[in-house]
Amino acid sequence: MLNVENVNLHYGAAQALRGVSITAPMGKITCVLGRNGVGKSSLLRAITGQHPVSGGEIRFEDKVLNGMAPFNRARHGVGYVPQGREIFPLLTVKENLETGYAPLSRKERSIPDDVFSLFPVLATMISRRGGDLSGGQQQQLAIGRAMVTRPKILVLDEPTEGIQPSIIKDIGRAIRYLRDSTGMAILLVEQYLDFCRELADHVYIMDRGEIVHEGPAEVLDTEEARRHLTV
Ligand SMILES: Nc1ncnc2c1ncn2[C@@H]1O[C@H](COP(=O)(O)OP(=O)(O)OP(=O)(O)O)[C@@H](O)[C@H]1O
Ligand SMILES: [Mg+2]
């Protein structure tokens, strides 16, 4: 499992994470809810190594990740779907998926069939440029690219942001399938309460850089959650 213990993160003098502790067990979907600017992406940047922490410890399967380069975290099984998708607009769908080969050994380099069964549109559009896809299709591509790296934990930053409802359903189905079929850990950051409640096993709520509430999804107090999610 992933263990985040008492993590602090600063941008210059500004503190974005304050003593954040969460766990994300294998075979479970863990959701971190919070409104704009509370530090959700900062938490994922700390986990994936995009930004250094200024205190605390991050472990995955008992390996300390602190100080490890993002590339090496990917090799240790940390898959990342960043906010805003960050696909390569001038590369084709196939080439975008193949960028996921980077942390793999030569013999592991293939695109899993699951990518196309979960997101058939990617097969249809395999030679299309990434930049020509709709936002929802790009999100599916970003998840597919992370699946190519054969993650043991998949970390997703607001995958529903700006996506139409039918594709949100497909993404939810894919996330559930990945948990159930591979037993990977899934850490999902969201503002969309209903999506999170339907999908998650365990929920954390974040406010102003801190975890302010946590519990199993089935007993999530939606009034309390809504209070933290509205400005
Ligand atoms: N590169 C940066 N330099 C300085 N401050 C930053 C930087 N990135 C984020 N911040 C600040 O840190 C705080 C947390 O930002 P973060 O992006 O983690 O929030 P978030 O919960 O992901 O928000 P959103 O829902 O809008 O994506 C915010 O106050 C933000 O302005
Ligand atoms: Mg964010």
PDB file of C-alpha atoms and ligand atoms in Angstrom:
ATOM      1  CA  MET A   1       0.000   0.000   0.000  1.00  0.00           C
ATOM      2  CA  LEU A   2       0.865   3.662  -0.233  1.00  0.00           C
ATOM      3  CA  ASN A   3       1.616   5.456   3.030  1.00  0.00           C
ATOM      4  CA  VAL A   4       1.792   9.220   3.210  1.00  0.00           C
ATOM      5  CA  GLU A   5       2.869  10.292   6.674  1.00  0.00           C
ATOM      6  CA  ASN A   6       2.767  13.802   8.030  1.00  0.00           C
ATOM      7  CA  VAL A   7       3.791  15.408   4.738  1.00  0.00           C
ATOM      8  CA  ASN A   8       4.457  19.122   4.363  1.00  0.00           C
ATOM      9  CA  LEU A   9       4.979  20.839   1.029  1.00  0.00           C
ATOM     10  CA  HIS A  10       5.930  24.439   0.294  1.00  0.00           C
ATOM     11  CA  TYR A  11       6.002  26.656  -2.771  1.00  0.00           C
ATOM     12  CA  GLY A  12       8.601  29.177  -1.608  1.00  0.00           C
ATOM     13  CA  ALA A  13       7.227  30.569   1.634  1.00  0.00           C
ATOM     14  CA  ALA A  14       3.667  29.387   0.964  1.00  0.00           C
ATOM     15  CA  GLN A  15       2.715  26.101   2.608  1.00  0.00           C
ATOM     16  CA  ALA A  16       0.374  23.955   0.472  1.00  0.00           C
ATOM     17  CA  LEU A  17       0.354  20.746   2.566  1.00  0.00           C
ATOM     18  CA  ARG A  18       0.266  20.668   6.362  1.00  0.00           C
ATOM     19  CA  GLY A  19       0.965  17.374   8.064  1.00  0.00           C
ATOM     20  CA  VAL A  20      -1.010  15.320   5.543  1.00  0.00           C
ATOM     21  CA  SER A  21      -1.343  11.598   6.303  1.00  0.00           C
ATOM     22  CA  ILE A  22      -3.247   9.170   4.097  1.00  0.00           C
ATOM     23  CA  THR A  23      -3.022   5.524   3.094  1.00  0.00           C
ATOM     24  CA  ALA A  24      -4.123   3.923  -0.161  1.00  0.00           C
ATOM     25  CA  PRO A  25      -4.349   0.117   0.171  1.00  0.00           C
ATOM     26  CA  MET A  26      -3.978  -2.340  -2.713  1.00  0.00           C
ATOM     27  CA  GLY A  27      -7.281  -3.430  -4.260  1.00  0.00           C
ATOM     28  CA  LYS A  28      -9.091  -0.330  -3.001  1.00  0.00           C
ATOM     29  CA  ILE A  29     -10.167   3.019  -4.396  1.00  0.00           C
ATOM     30  CA  THR A  30      -9.163   5.845  -2.086  1.00  0.00           C
ATOM     31  CA  CYS A  31     -10.582   9.277  -2.827  1.00  0.00           C
ATOM     32  CA  VAL A  32      -9.367  12.679  -1.686  1.00  0.00           C
ATOM     33  CA  LEU A  33     -12.092  15.305  -2.006  1.00  0.00           C
ATOM     34  CA  GLY A  34     -11.591  19.030  -1.787  1.00  0.00           C
ATOM     35  CA  ARG A  35     -12.506  22.259  -3.518  1.00  0.00           C
ATOM     36  CA  ASN A  36     -10.243  24.429  -5.687  1.00  0.00           C
ATOM     37  CA  GLY A  37      -6.839  25.279  -4.315  1.00  0.00           C
ATOM     38  CA  VAL A  38      -6.864  23.165  -1.132  1.00  0.00           C
ATOM     39  CA  GLY A  39      -3.749  21.191  -2.122  1.00  0.00           C
ATOM     40  CA  LYS A  40      -5.051  18.084  -3.920  1.00  0.00           C
ATOM     41  CA  SER A  41      -2.669  18.328  -6.865  1.00  0.00           C
ATOM     42  CA  SER A  42       0.159  19.252  -4.516  1.00  0.00           C
ATOM     43  CA  LEU A  43      -0.434  15.982  -2.666  1.00  0.00           C
ATOM     44  CA  LEU A  44      -0.214  14.044  -5.937  1.00  0.00           C
ATOM     45  CA  ARG A  45       2.907  15.994  -6.952  1.00  0.00           C
ATOM     46  CA  ALA A  46       4.476  14.953  -3.655  1.00  0.00           C
ATOM     47  CA  ILE A  47       3.571  11.306  -4.285  1.00  0.00           C
ATOM     48  CA  THR A  48       4.738  11.220  -7.906  1.00  0.00           C
ATOM     49  CA  GLY A  49       7.880  13.266  -7.235  1.00  0.00           C
ATOM     50  CA  GLN A  50       6.942  16.325  -9.288  1.00  0.00           C
ATOM     51  CA  HIS A  51       7.618  18.549  -6.274  1.00  0.00           C
ATOM     52  CA  PRO A  52       9.824  17.881  -3.218  1.00  0.00           C
ATOM     53  CA  VAL A  53       8.246  17.596   0.216  1.00  0.00           C
ATOM     54  CA  SER A  54       9.546  19.708   3.077  1.00  0.00           C
ATOM     55  CA  GLY A  55       8.696  17.171   5.761  1.00  0.00           C
ATOM     56  CA  GLY A  56       7.220  13.750   6.367  1.00  0.00           C
ATOM     57  CA  GLU A  57       7.585  10.437   4.573  1.00  0.00           C
ATOM     58  CA  ILE A  58       6.042   8.759   1.534  1.00  0.00           C
ATOM     59  CA  ARG A  59       6.336   4.962   1.233  1.00  0.00           C
ATOM     60  CA  PHE A  60       5.020   2.545  -1.329  1.00  0.00           C
ATOM     61  CA  GLU A  61       5.244  -1.160  -0.521  1.00  0.00           C
ATOM     62  CA  ASP A  62       7.669  -0.232   2.264  1.00  0.00           C
ATOM     63  CA  LYS A  63      10.043   1.543  -0.087  1.00  0.00           C
ATOM     64  CA  VAL A  64      10.664   5.183   0.831  1.00  0.00           C
ATOM     65  CA  LEU A  65       9.888   7.378  -2.184  1.00  0.00           C
ATOM     66  CA  ASN A  66      11.178  10.674  -0.734  1.00  0.00           C
ATOM     67  CA  GLY A  67      13.926  12.051  -2.934  1.00  0.00           C
ATOM     68  CA  MET A  68      13.337   9.474  -5.683  1.00  0.00           C
ATOM     69  CA  ALA A  69      13.024  10.936  -9.211  1.00  0.00           C
ATOM     70  CA  PRO A  70       9.573  10.744 -10.857  1.00  0.00           C
ATOM     71  CA  PHE A  71      10.954   8.335 -13.470  1.00  0.00           C
ATOM     72  CA  ASN A  72      12.100   5.898 -10.772  1.00  0.00           C
ATOM     73  CA  ARG A  73       8.758   6.150  -8.974  1.00  0.00           C
ATOM     74  CA  ALA A  74       7.124   5.136 -12.256  1.00  0.00           C
ATOM     75  CA  ARG A  75       9.469   2.131 -12.396  1.00  0.00           C
ATOM     76  CA  HIS A  76       8.366   1.229  -8.879  1.00  0.00           C
ATOM     77  CA  GLY A  77       4.781   1.119 -10.106  1.00  0.00           C
ATOM     78  CA  VAL A  78       3.443   4.625  -9.528  1.00  0.00           C
ATOM     79  CA  GLY A  79       1.206   5.517 -12.506  1.00  0.00           C
ATOM     80  CA  TYR A  80       0.065   9.125 -12.845  1.00  0.00           C
ATOM     81  CA  VAL A  81      -2.826  10.716 -14.718  1.00  0.00           C
ATOM     82  CA  PRO A  82      -2.179  14.451 -14.264  1.00  0.00           C
ATOM     83  CA  GLN A  83      -4.785  17.172 -14.020  1.00  0.00           C
ATOM     84  CA  GLY A  84      -5.537  18.568 -17.479  1.00  0.00           C
ATOM     85  CA  ARG A  85      -4.363  15.250 -18.993  1.00  0.00           C
ATOM     86  CA  GLU A  86      -1.098  16.512 -20.497  1.00  0.00           C
ATOM     87  CA  ILE A  87      -1.216  14.347 -23.571  1.00  0.00           C
ATOM     88  CA  PHE A  88       1.120  15.224 -26.462  1.00  0.00           C
ATOM     89  CA  PRO A  89      -1.066  17.057 -29.015  1.00  0.00           C
ATOM     90  CA  LEU A  90       1.189  16.442 -32.031  1.00  0.00           C
ATOM     91  CA  LEU A  91       1.770  12.726 -31.379  1.00  0.00           C
ATOM     92  CA  THR A  92      -0.785  10.162 -32.530  1.00  0.00           C
ATOM     93  CA  VAL A  93      -2.900   8.206 -30.063  1.00  0.00           C
ATOM     94  CA  LYS A  94      -0.600   5.200 -30.569  1.00  0.00           C
ATOM     95  CA  GLU A  95       2.533   7.290 -30.004  1.00  0.00           C
ATOM     96  CA  ASN A  96       0.995   8.851 -26.885  1.00  0.00           C
ATOM     97  CA  LEU A  97       0.326   5.368 -25.515  1.00  0.00           C
ATOM     98  CA  GLU A  98       3.875   4.308 -26.377  1.00  0.00           C
ATOM     99  CA  THR A  99       5.322   7.116 -24.248  1.00  0.00           C
ATOM    100  CA  GLY A 100       4.191   4.859 -21.382  1.00  0.00           C
ATOM    101  CA  TYR A 101       6.949   2.406 -22.382  1.00  0.00           C
ATOM    102  CA  ALA A 102       9.637   4.609 -20.853  1.00  0.00           C
ATOM    103  CA  PRO A 103       9.816   2.924 -17.402  1.00  0.00           C
ATOM    104  CA  LEU A 104       9.426  -0.612 -18.851  1.00  0.00           C
ATOM    105  CA  SER A 105      12.042  -3.142 -19.889  1.00  0.00           C
ATOM    106  CA  ARG A 106      12.141  -3.996 -23.602  1.00  0.00           C
ATOM    107  CA  LYS A 107      10.196  -7.234 -23.267  1.00  0.00           C
ATOM    108  CA  GLU A 108       7.406  -5.555 -21.275  1.00  0.00           C
ATOM    109  CA  ARG A 109       6.783  -2.995 -24.026  1.00  0.00           C
ATOM    110  CA  SER A 110       3.300  -3.603 -25.376  1.00  0.00           C
ATOM    111  CA  ILE A 111      -0.072  -1.914 -25.061  1.00  0.00           C
ATOM    112  CA  PRO A 112      -2.333  -4.076 -22.833  1.00  0.00           C
ATOM    113  CA  ASP A 113      -5.562  -5.233 -24.555  1.00  0.00           C
ATOM    114  CA  ASP A 114      -7.482  -3.819 -21.575  1.00  0.00           C
ATOM    115  CA  VAL A 115      -6.711  -0.287 -22.788  1.00  0.00           C
ATOM    116  CA  PHE A 116      -8.763  -0.864 -25.953  1.00  0.00           C
ATOM    117  CA  SER A 117     -11.518  -2.923 -24.344  1.00  0.00           C
ATOM    118  CA  LEU A 118     -12.058  -0.238 -21.683  1.00  0.00           C
ATOM    119  CA  PHE A 119     -11.714   2.640 -24.157  1.00  0.00           C
ATOM    120  CA  PRO A 120     -12.675   1.364 -27.641  1.00  0.00           C
ATOM    121  CA  VAL A 121     -12.515   4.907 -29.015  1.00  0.00           C
ATOM    122  CA  LEU A 122      -8.723   4.773 -28.672  1.00  0.00           C
ATOM    123  CA  ALA A 123      -8.610   1.853 -31.108  1.00  0.00           C
ATOM    124  CA  THR A 124     -10.849   3.722 -33.545  1.00  0.00           C
ATOM    125  CA  MET A 125      -8.658   6.808 -33.347  1.00  0.00           C
ATOM    126  CA  ILE A 126      -5.278   5.107 -33.080  1.00  0.00           C
ATOM    127  CA  SER A 127      -3.660   7.145 -35.884  1.00  0.00           C
ATOM    128  CA  ARG A 128      -5.333  10.445 -34.994  1.00  0.00           C
ATOM    129  CA  ARG A 129      -3.292  13.197 -33.344  1.00  0.00           C
ATOM    130  CA  GLY A 130      -3.824  13.561 -29.601  1.00  0.00           C
ATOM    131  CA  GLY A 131      -4.657  17.238 -30.001  1.00  0.00           C
ATOM    132  CA  ASP A 132      -7.554  16.401 -32.326  1.00  0.00           C
ATOM    133  CA  LEU A 133      -9.350  14.317 -29.672  1.00  0.00           C
ATOM    134  CA  SER A 134     -12.157  15.716 -27.508  1.00  0.00           C
ATOM    135  CA  GLY A 135     -11.415  16.456 -23.860  1.00  0.00           C
ATOM    136  CA  GLY A 136     -13.097  13.239 -22.774  1.00  0.00           C
ATOM    137  CA  GLN A 137     -11.175  11.186 -25.325  1.00  0.00           C
ATOM    138  CA  GLN A 138      -7.936  12.810 -24.173  1.00  0.00           C
ATOM    139  CA  GLN A 139      -8.761  11.834 -20.605  1.00  0.00           C
ATOM    140  CA  GLN A 140      -9.258   8.232 -21.721  1.00  0.00           C
ATOM    141  CA  LEU A 141      -5.943   8.434 -23.551  1.00  0.00           C
ATOM    142  CA  ALA A 142      -4.195   9.748 -20.432  1.00  0.00           C
ATOM    143  CA  ILE A 143      -5.579   6.843 -18.381  1.00  0.00           C
ATOM    144  CA  GLY A 144      -4.607   4.390 -21.143  1.00  0.00           C
ATOM    145  CA  ARG A 145      -1.077   5.796 -21.208  1.00  0.00           C
ATOM    146  CA  ALA A 146      -0.779   5.299 -17.431  1.00  0.00           C
ATOM    147  CA  MET A 147      -2.060   1.707 -17.834  1.00  0.00           C
ATOM    148  CA  VAL A 148       0.729   1.019 -20.348  1.00  0.00           C
ATOM    149  CA  THR A 149       3.288   1.611 -17.565  1.00  0.00           C
ATOM    150  CA  ARG A 150       1.767  -1.409 -15.675  1.00  0.00           C
ATOM    151  CA  PRO A 151       1.189   0.572 -12.468  1.00  0.00           C
ATOM    152  CA  LYS A 152       0.700  -1.018  -9.062  1.00  0.00           C
ATOM    153  CA  ILE A 153      -0.879   2.203  -7.907  1.00  0.00           C
ATOM    154  CA  LEU A 154      -2.766   4.529 -10.222  1.00  0.00           C
ATOM    155  CA  VAL A 155      -2.986   8.149  -9.146  1.00  0.00           C
ATOM    156  CA  LEU A 156      -5.622  10.269 -10.931  1.00  0.00           C
ATOM    157  CA  ASP A 157      -6.017  14.039 -10.620  1.00  0.00           C
ATOM    158  CA  GLU A 158      -9.645  15.121 -11.241  1.00  0.00           C
ATOM    159  CA  PRO A 159     -10.344  12.822 -14.201  1.00  0.00           C
ATOM    160  CA  THR A 160     -13.944  14.101 -14.456  1.00  0.00           C
ATOM    161  CA  GLU A 161     -12.979  17.777 -14.786  1.00  0.00           C
ATOM    162  CA  GLY A 162     -14.727  19.263 -17.835  1.00  0.00           C
ATOM    163  CA  ILE A 163     -15.814  15.835 -19.138  1.00  0.00           C
ATOM    164  CA  GLN A 164     -19.278  14.982 -20.462  1.00  0.00           C
ATOM    165  CA  PRO A 165     -21.438  12.595 -18.344  1.00  0.00           C
ATOM    166  CA  SER A 166     -21.331   9.581 -20.702  1.00  0.00           C
ATOM    167  CA  ILE A 167     -17.523   9.557 -20.679  1.00  0.00           C
ATOM    168  CA  ILE A 168     -17.470  10.092 -16.903  1.00  0.00           C
ATOM    169  CA  LYS A 169     -19.457   6.827 -16.679  1.00  0.00           C
ATOM    170  CA  ASP A 170     -16.897   5.015 -18.859  1.00  0.00           C
ATOM    171  CA  ILE A 171     -14.065   6.353 -16.735  1.00  0.00           C
ATOM    172  CA  GLY A 172     -15.804   5.231 -13.536  1.00  0.00           C
ATOM    173  CA  ARG A 173     -16.322   1.778 -14.999  1.00  0.00           C
ATOM    174  CA  ALA A 174     -12.662   1.587 -16.038  1.00  0.00           C
ATOM    175  CA  ILE A 175     -11.417   2.608 -12.581  1.00  0.00           C
ATOM    176  CA  ARG A 176     -13.597  -0.023 -10.920  1.00  0.00           C
ATOM    177  CA  TYR A 177     -12.444  -2.674 -13.424  1.00  0.00           C
ATOM    178  CA  LEU A 178      -8.782  -1.853 -12.749  1.00  0.00           C
ATOM    179  CA  ARG A 179      -9.273  -2.231  -9.013  1.00  0.00           C
ATOM    180  CA  ASP A 180     -11.139  -5.523  -9.333  1.00  0.00           C
ATOM    181  CA  SER A 181      -9.134  -7.189 -12.107  1.00  0.00           C
ATOM    182  CA  THR A 182      -5.588  -6.239 -11.143  1.00  0.00           C
ATOM    183  CA  GLY A 183      -5.882  -5.507  -7.421  1.00  0.00           C
ATOM    184  CA  MET A 184      -3.946  -2.292  -7.904  1.00  0.00           C
ATOM    185  CA  ALA A 185      -4.320   0.599  -5.482  1.00  0.00           C
ATOM    186  CA  ILE A 186      -6.168   3.599  -6.871  1.00  0.00           C
ATOM    187  CA  LEU A 187      -5.828   7.104  -5.477  1.00  0.00           C
ATOM    188  CA  LEU A 188      -8.356   9.486  -6.924  1.00  0.00           C
ATOM    189  CA  VAL A 189      -8.458  13.224  -6.330  1.00  0.00           C
ATOM    190  CA  GLU A 190     -11.844  14.841  -7.020  1.00  0.00           C
ATOM    191  CA  GLN A 191     -14.211  17.720  -6.442  1.00  0.00           C
ATOM    192  CA  TYR A 192     -17.146  15.743  -7.826  1.00  0.00           C
ATOM    193  CA  LEU A 193     -18.757  14.308  -4.692  1.00  0.00           C
ATOM    194  CA  ASP A 194     -21.217  11.879  -6.329  1.00  0.00           C
ATOM    195  CA  PHE A 195     -18.548  10.316  -8.554  1.00  0.00           C
ATOM    196  CA  CYS A 196     -16.295   9.845  -5.562  1.00  0.00           C
ATOM    197  CA  ARG A 197     -19.056   8.425  -3.377  1.00  0.00           C
ATOM    198  CA  GLU A 198     -20.107   5.890  -6.011  1.00  0.00           C
ATOM    199  CA  LEU A 199     -16.603   4.685  -6.635  1.00  0.00           C
ATOM    200  CA  ALA A 200     -14.527   5.030  -3.499  1.00  0.00           C
ATOM    201  CA  ASP A 201     -13.919   2.549  -0.717  1.00  0.00           C
ATOM    202  CA  HIS A 202     -12.426   5.168   1.579  1.00  0.00           C
ATOM    203  CA  VAL A 203     -12.706   8.938   1.475  1.00  0.00           C
ATOM    204  CA  TYR A 204     -10.568  11.781   2.796  1.00  0.00           C
ATOM    205  CA  ILE A 205     -11.643  15.403   2.729  1.00  0.00           C
ATOM    206  CA  MET A 206      -9.002  18.068   2.391  1.00  0.00           C
ATOM    207  CA  ASP A 207      -9.293  21.740   3.268  1.00  0.00           C
ATOM    208  CA  ARG A 208      -6.547  24.394   3.200  1.00  0.00           C
ATOM    209  CA  GLY A 209      -3.713  21.917   2.976  1.00  0.00           C
ATOM    210  CA  GLU A 210      -4.995  19.601   5.717  1.00  0.00           C
ATOM    211  CA  ILE A 211      -7.016  16.410   5.965  1.00  0.00           C
ATOM    212  CA  VAL A 212     -10.121  17.471   7.896  1.00  0.00           C
ATOM    213  CA  HIS A 213     -12.234  14.321   7.659  1.00  0.00           C
ATOM    214  CA  GLU A 214     -11.882  10.660   6.726  1.00  0.00           C
ATOM    215  CA  GLY A 215     -13.939   7.512   6.724  1.00  0.00           C
ATOM    216  CA  PRO A 216     -15.343   4.613   4.708  1.00  0.00           C
ATOM    217  CA  ALA A 217     -17.297   5.856   1.672  1.00  0.00           C
ATOM    218  CA  GLU A 218     -20.537   4.161   2.768  1.00  0.00           C
ATOM    219  CA  VAL A 219     -20.765   6.282   5.911  1.00  0.00           C
ATOM    220  CA  LEU A 220     -19.575   9.525   4.315  1.00  0.00           C
ATOM    221  CA  ASP A 221     -21.564  12.398   5.766  1.00  0.00           C
ATOM    222  CA  THR A 222     -22.591  14.108   2.532  1.00  0.00           C
ATOM    223  CA  GLU A 223     -23.656  17.282   4.307  1.00  0.00           C
ATOM    224  CA  GLU A 224     -20.251  17.611   5.911  1.00  0.00           C
ATOM    225  CA  ALA A 225     -18.572  16.810   2.591  1.00  0.00           C
ATOM    226  CA  ARG A 226     -20.680  19.384   0.750  1.00  0.00           C
ATOM    227  CA  ARG A 227     -19.822  21.995   3.349  1.00  0.00           C
ATOM    228  CA  HIS A 228     -16.109  21.501   2.653  1.00  0.00           C
ATOM    229  CA  LEU A 229     -16.669  21.468  -1.099  1.00  0.00           C
ATOM    230  CA  THR A 230     -18.548  24.741  -1.371  1.00  0.00           C
ATOM    231  CA  VAL A 231     -16.634  27.967  -1.064  1.00  0.00           C
TER     232      VAL A 231
HETATM  233  N1  LIG B   1       3.784  26.095  -8.617  1.00  0.00           N
HETATM  234  C1  LIG B   1       3.186  26.759  -7.631  1.00  0.00           C
HETATM  235  N2  LIG B   1       3.766  27.861  -7.087  1.00  0.00           N
HETATM  236  C2  LIG B   1       3.177  28.556  -6.080  1.00  0.00           C
HETATM  237  N3  LIG B   1       1.997  28.208  -5.528  1.00  0.00           N
HETATM  238  C3  LIG B   1       1.368  27.141  -6.014  1.00  0.00           C
HETATM  239  C4  LIG B   1       1.920  26.352  -7.097  1.00  0.00           C
HETATM  240  N4  LIG B   1       1.076  25.335  -7.373  1.00  0.00           N
HETATM  241  C5  LIG B   1       0.039  25.481  -6.514  1.00  0.00           C
HETATM  242  N5  LIG B   1       0.214  26.548  -5.698  1.00  0.00           N
HETATM  243  C6  LIG B   1      -0.701  26.990  -4.616  1.00  0.00           C
HETATM  244  O1  LIG B   1      -0.821  25.927  -3.678  1.00  0.00           O
HETATM  245  C7  LIG B   1      -2.162  25.780  -3.239  1.00  0.00           C
HETATM  246  C8  LIG B   1      -2.667  24.372  -3.553  1.00  0.00           C
HETATM  247  O2  LIG B   1      -2.716  24.199  -4.976  1.00  0.00           O
HETATM  248  P1  LIG B   1      -3.127  22.816  -5.642  1.00  0.00           P
HETATM  249  O3  LIG B   1      -2.881  22.953  -7.101  1.00  0.00           O
HETATM  250  O4  LIG B   1      -2.473  21.711  -4.939  1.00  0.00           O
HETATM  251  O5  LIG B   1      -4.689  22.800  -5.328  1.00  0.00           O
HETATM  252  P2  LIG B   1      -5.835  21.839  -5.901  1.00  0.00           P
HETATM  253  O6  LIG B   1      -6.600  21.352  -4.711  1.00  0.00           O
HETATM  254  O7  LIG B   1      -5.262  20.829  -6.807  1.00  0.00           O
HETATM  255  O8  LIG B   1      -6.758  22.846  -6.725  1.00  0.00           O
HETATM  256  P3  LIG B   1      -7.653  22.592  -8.052  1.00  0.00           P
HETATM  257  O9  LIG B   1      -8.879  21.901  -7.592  1.00  0.00           O
HETATM  258  O10 LIG B   1      -7.944  23.965  -8.564  1.00  0.00           O
HETATM  259  O11 LIG B   1      -6.841  21.775  -9.005  1.00  0.00           O
HETATM  260  C9  LIG B   1      -2.953  26.876  -3.940  1.00  0.00           C
HETATM  261  O12 LIG B   1      -3.056  27.965  -3.060  1.00  0.00           O
HETATM  262  C10 LIG B   1      -2.104  27.235  -5.133  1.00  0.00           C
HETATM  263  O13 LIG B   1      -2.284  28.554  -5.510  1.00  0.00           O
HETATM  264 MG    MG B   2      -5.528  20.400  -8.753  1.00  0.00          MG
END
